[in-house]
Tab-separated table of C-alpha atoms in Angstrom:
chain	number	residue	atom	x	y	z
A	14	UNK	CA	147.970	29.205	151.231
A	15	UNK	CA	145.867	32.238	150.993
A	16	UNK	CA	142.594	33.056	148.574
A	17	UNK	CA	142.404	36.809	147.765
A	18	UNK	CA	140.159	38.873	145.389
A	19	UNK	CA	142.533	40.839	143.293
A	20	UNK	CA	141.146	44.361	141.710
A	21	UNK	CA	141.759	45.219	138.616
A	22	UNK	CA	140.354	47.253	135.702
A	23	UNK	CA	137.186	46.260	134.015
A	24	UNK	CA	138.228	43.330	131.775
A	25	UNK	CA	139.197	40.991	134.682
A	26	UNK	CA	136.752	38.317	135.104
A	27	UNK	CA	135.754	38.254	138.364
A	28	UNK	CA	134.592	41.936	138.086
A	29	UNK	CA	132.319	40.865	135.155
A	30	UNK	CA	131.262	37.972	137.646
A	31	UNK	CA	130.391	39.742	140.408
A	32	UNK	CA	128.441	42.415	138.315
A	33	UNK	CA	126.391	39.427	136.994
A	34	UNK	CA	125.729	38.875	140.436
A	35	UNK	CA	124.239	42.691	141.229
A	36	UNK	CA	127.458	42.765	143.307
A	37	UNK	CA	129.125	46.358	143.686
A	38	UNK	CA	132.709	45.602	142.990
A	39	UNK	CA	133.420	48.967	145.453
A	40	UNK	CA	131.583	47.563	147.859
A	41	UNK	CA	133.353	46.932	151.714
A	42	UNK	CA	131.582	42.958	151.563
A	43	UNK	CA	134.880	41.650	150.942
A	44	UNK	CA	137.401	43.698	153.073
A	45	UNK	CA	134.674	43.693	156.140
A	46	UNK	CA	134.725	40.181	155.671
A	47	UNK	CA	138.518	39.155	156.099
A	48	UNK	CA	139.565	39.461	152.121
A	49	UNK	CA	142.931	41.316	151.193
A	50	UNK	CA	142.611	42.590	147.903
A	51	UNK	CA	145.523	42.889	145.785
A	52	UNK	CA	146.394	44.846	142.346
A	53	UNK	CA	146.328	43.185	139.099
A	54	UNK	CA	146.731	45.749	137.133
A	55	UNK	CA	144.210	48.205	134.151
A	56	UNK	CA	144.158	45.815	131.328
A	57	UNK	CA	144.955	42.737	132.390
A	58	UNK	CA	148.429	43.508	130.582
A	59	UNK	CA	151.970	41.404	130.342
A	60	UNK	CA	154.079	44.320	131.785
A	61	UNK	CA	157.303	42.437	131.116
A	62	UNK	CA	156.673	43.436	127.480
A	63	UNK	CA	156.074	47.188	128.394
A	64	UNK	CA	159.521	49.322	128.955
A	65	UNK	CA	158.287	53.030	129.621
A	66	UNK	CA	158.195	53.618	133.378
A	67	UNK	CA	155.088	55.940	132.138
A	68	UNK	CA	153.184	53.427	130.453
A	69	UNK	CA	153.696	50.721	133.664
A	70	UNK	CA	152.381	52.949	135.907
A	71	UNK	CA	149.343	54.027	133.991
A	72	UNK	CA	148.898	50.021	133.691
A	73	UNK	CA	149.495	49.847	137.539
A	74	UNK	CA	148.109	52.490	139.847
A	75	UNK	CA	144.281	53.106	138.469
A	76	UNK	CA	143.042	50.346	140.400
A	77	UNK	CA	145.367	50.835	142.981
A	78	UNK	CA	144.342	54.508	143.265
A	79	UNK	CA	139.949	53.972	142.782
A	80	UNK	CA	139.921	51.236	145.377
A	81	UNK	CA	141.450	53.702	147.705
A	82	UNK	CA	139.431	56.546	146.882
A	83	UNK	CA	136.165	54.806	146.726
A	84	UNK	CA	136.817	52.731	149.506
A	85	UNK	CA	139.376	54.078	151.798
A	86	UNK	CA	141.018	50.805	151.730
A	87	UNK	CA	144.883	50.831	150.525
A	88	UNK	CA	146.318	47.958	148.249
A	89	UNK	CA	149.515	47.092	149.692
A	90	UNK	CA	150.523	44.012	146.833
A	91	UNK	CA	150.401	43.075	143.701
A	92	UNK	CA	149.790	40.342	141.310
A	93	UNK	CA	151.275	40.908	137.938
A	94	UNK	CA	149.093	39.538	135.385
A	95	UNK	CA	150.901	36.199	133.915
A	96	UNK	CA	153.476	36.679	136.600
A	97	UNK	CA	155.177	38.607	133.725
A	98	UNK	CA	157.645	41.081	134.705
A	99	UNK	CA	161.027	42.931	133.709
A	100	UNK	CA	163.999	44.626	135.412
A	101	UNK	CA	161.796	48.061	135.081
A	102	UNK	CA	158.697	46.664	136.894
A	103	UNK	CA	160.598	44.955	139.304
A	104	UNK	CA	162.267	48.202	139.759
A	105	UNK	CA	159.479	50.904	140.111
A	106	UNK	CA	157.225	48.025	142.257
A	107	UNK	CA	160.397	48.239	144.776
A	108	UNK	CA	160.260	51.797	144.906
A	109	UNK	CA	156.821	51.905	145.289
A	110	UNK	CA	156.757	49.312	148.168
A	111	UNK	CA	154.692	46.682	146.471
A	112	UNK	CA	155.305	43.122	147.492
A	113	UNK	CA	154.323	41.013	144.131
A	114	UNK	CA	152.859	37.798	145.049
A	115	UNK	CA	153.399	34.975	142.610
A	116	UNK	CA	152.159	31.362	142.029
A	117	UNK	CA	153.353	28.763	144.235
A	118	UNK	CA	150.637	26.407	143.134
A	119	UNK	CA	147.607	27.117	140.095
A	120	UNK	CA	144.456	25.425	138.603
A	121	UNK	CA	146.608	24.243	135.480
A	122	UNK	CA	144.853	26.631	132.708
A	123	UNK	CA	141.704	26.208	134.875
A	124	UNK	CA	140.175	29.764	133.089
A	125	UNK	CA	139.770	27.553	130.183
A	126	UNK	CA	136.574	26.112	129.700
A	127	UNK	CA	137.841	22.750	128.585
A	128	UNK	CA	139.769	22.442	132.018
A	129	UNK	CA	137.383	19.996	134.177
A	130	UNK	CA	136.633	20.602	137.463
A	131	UNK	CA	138.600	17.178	138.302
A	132	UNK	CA	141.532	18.215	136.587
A	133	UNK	CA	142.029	21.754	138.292
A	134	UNK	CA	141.142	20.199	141.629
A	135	UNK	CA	144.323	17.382	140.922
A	136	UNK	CA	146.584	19.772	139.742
A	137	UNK	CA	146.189	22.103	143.107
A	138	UNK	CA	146.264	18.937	145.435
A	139	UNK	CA	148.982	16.839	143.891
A	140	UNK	CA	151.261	20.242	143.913
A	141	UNK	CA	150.630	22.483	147.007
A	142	UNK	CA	152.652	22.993	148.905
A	143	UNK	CA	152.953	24.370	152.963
A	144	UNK	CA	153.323	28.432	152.736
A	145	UNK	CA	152.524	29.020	148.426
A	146	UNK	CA	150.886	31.683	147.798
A	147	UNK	CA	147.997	30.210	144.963
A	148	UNK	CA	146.651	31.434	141.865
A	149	UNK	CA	142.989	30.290	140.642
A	150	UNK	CA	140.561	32.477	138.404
A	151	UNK	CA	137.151	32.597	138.401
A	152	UNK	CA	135.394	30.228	136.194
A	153	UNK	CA	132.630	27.780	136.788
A	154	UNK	CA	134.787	24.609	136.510
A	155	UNK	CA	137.293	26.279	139.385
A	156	UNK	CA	134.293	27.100	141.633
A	157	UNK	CA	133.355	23.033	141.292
A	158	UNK	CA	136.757	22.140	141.919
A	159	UNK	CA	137.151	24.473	144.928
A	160	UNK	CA	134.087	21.849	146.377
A	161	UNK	CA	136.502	19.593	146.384
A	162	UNK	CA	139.961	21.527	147.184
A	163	UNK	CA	138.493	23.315	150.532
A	164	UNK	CA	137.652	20.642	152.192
A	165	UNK	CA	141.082	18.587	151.272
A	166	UNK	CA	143.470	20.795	151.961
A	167	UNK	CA	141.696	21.753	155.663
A	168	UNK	CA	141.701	17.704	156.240
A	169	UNK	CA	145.458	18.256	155.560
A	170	UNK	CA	145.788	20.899	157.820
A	171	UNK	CA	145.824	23.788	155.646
A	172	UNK	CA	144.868	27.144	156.813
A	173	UNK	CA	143.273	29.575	154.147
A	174	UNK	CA	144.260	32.794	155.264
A	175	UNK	CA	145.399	36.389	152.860
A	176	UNK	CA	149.057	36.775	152.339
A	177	UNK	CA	149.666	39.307	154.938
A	178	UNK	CA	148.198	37.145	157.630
A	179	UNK	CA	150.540	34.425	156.126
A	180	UNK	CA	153.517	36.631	156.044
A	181	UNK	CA	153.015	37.059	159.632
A	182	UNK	CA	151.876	33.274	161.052
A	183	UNK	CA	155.464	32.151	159.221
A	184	UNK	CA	157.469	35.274	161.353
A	185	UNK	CA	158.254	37.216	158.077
A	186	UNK	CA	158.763	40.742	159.656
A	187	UNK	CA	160.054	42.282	156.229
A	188	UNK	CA	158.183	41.425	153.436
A	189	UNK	CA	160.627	41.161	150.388
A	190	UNK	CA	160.627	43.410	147.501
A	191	UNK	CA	161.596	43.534	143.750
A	192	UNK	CA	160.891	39.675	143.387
A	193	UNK	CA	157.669	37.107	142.717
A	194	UNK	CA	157.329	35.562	146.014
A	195	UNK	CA	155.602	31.842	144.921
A	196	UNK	CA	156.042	30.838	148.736
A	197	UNK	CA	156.465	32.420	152.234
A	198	UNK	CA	158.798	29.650	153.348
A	199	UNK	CA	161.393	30.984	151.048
A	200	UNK	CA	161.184	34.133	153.468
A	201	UNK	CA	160.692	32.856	156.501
């Protein structure tokens, strides 16, 4: 199981976030300090609803293409926003190398405010599972429930680590492509 920042264009919440925070979202904080940061896109867009090659890769390489130029760090995956794809996508993210990481376990809807701390924190525990790859967004009611998660899943043995890391504790030398990987195991 892995936590990972993911950069994206400006409507993603966790850049909002961390600029309420007086955090610079091109800052090295995160990378210096162990984080793998993946791709998530411009807009926050369903690319399994968008069909010109053009139009995905204007949705998928500006954040991909600023983190490297103001950083120097390269984003080597990618997390399609709602996991929503098509042949095309899966297509030009092959070509261009990029493993897409998918959603072995998730908050259950825990970016909505109704979603209780308890809840999201239930829904991770009762479904990961050794080797997913996780999906949580930032909200208040998922940092509470993380207070909870942590510490559970390292009493269980769990290891948070980023998914390259994880790719290579489970011996995964060649990191598939052209497919939402929801576990490592699958790969292994």
């Amino acid at each position: 199981m892995y936590i990972d920042f993911l950069s994206s264009g400006s409507k993603i919440g966790i850049v909002d976030l961390l600029r309420k925070l007086d955090i610079d979202i091109y800052d090295r904080t995160f990378i210096d300090n162990g984080f793998e940061l993946l791709s998530h896109g411009q807009r926050h867009t369903g690319l399994g609803q968008i069909h010109s090659r053009q139009e995905i890769l204007d949705e998928l390489m500006p954040p991909i293409n600023e983190v490297e130029r103001r950083l120097g760090y390269k984003i080597t995956m990618i997390r399609l926003p709602y996991l929503s794809y098509n042949d095309e996508v899966y297509e030009i993210t092959k070509e261009l190398k990029f493993p897409l990481m998918g959603c072995g376990f998730g908050g259950g809807r825990d970016w909505a405010d109704e979603t209780t701390p308890e809840s999201i924190a239930n829904t991770v525990l009762s479904s990961v599972q050794d080797g997913d790859i996780g999906c949580l967004h930032v909200s208040k009611n998922t940092t509470e429930a993380l207070n909870v998660i942590l510490p559970e899943l390292q009493s269980r043995g769990y290891i948070l680590t980023t998914p390259t890391e994880l790719f290579e504790i489970k011996g995964t030398k060649d990191i598939p492509l052209g497919i939402n990987i929801d576990n490592v195991n699958d790969f292994a």
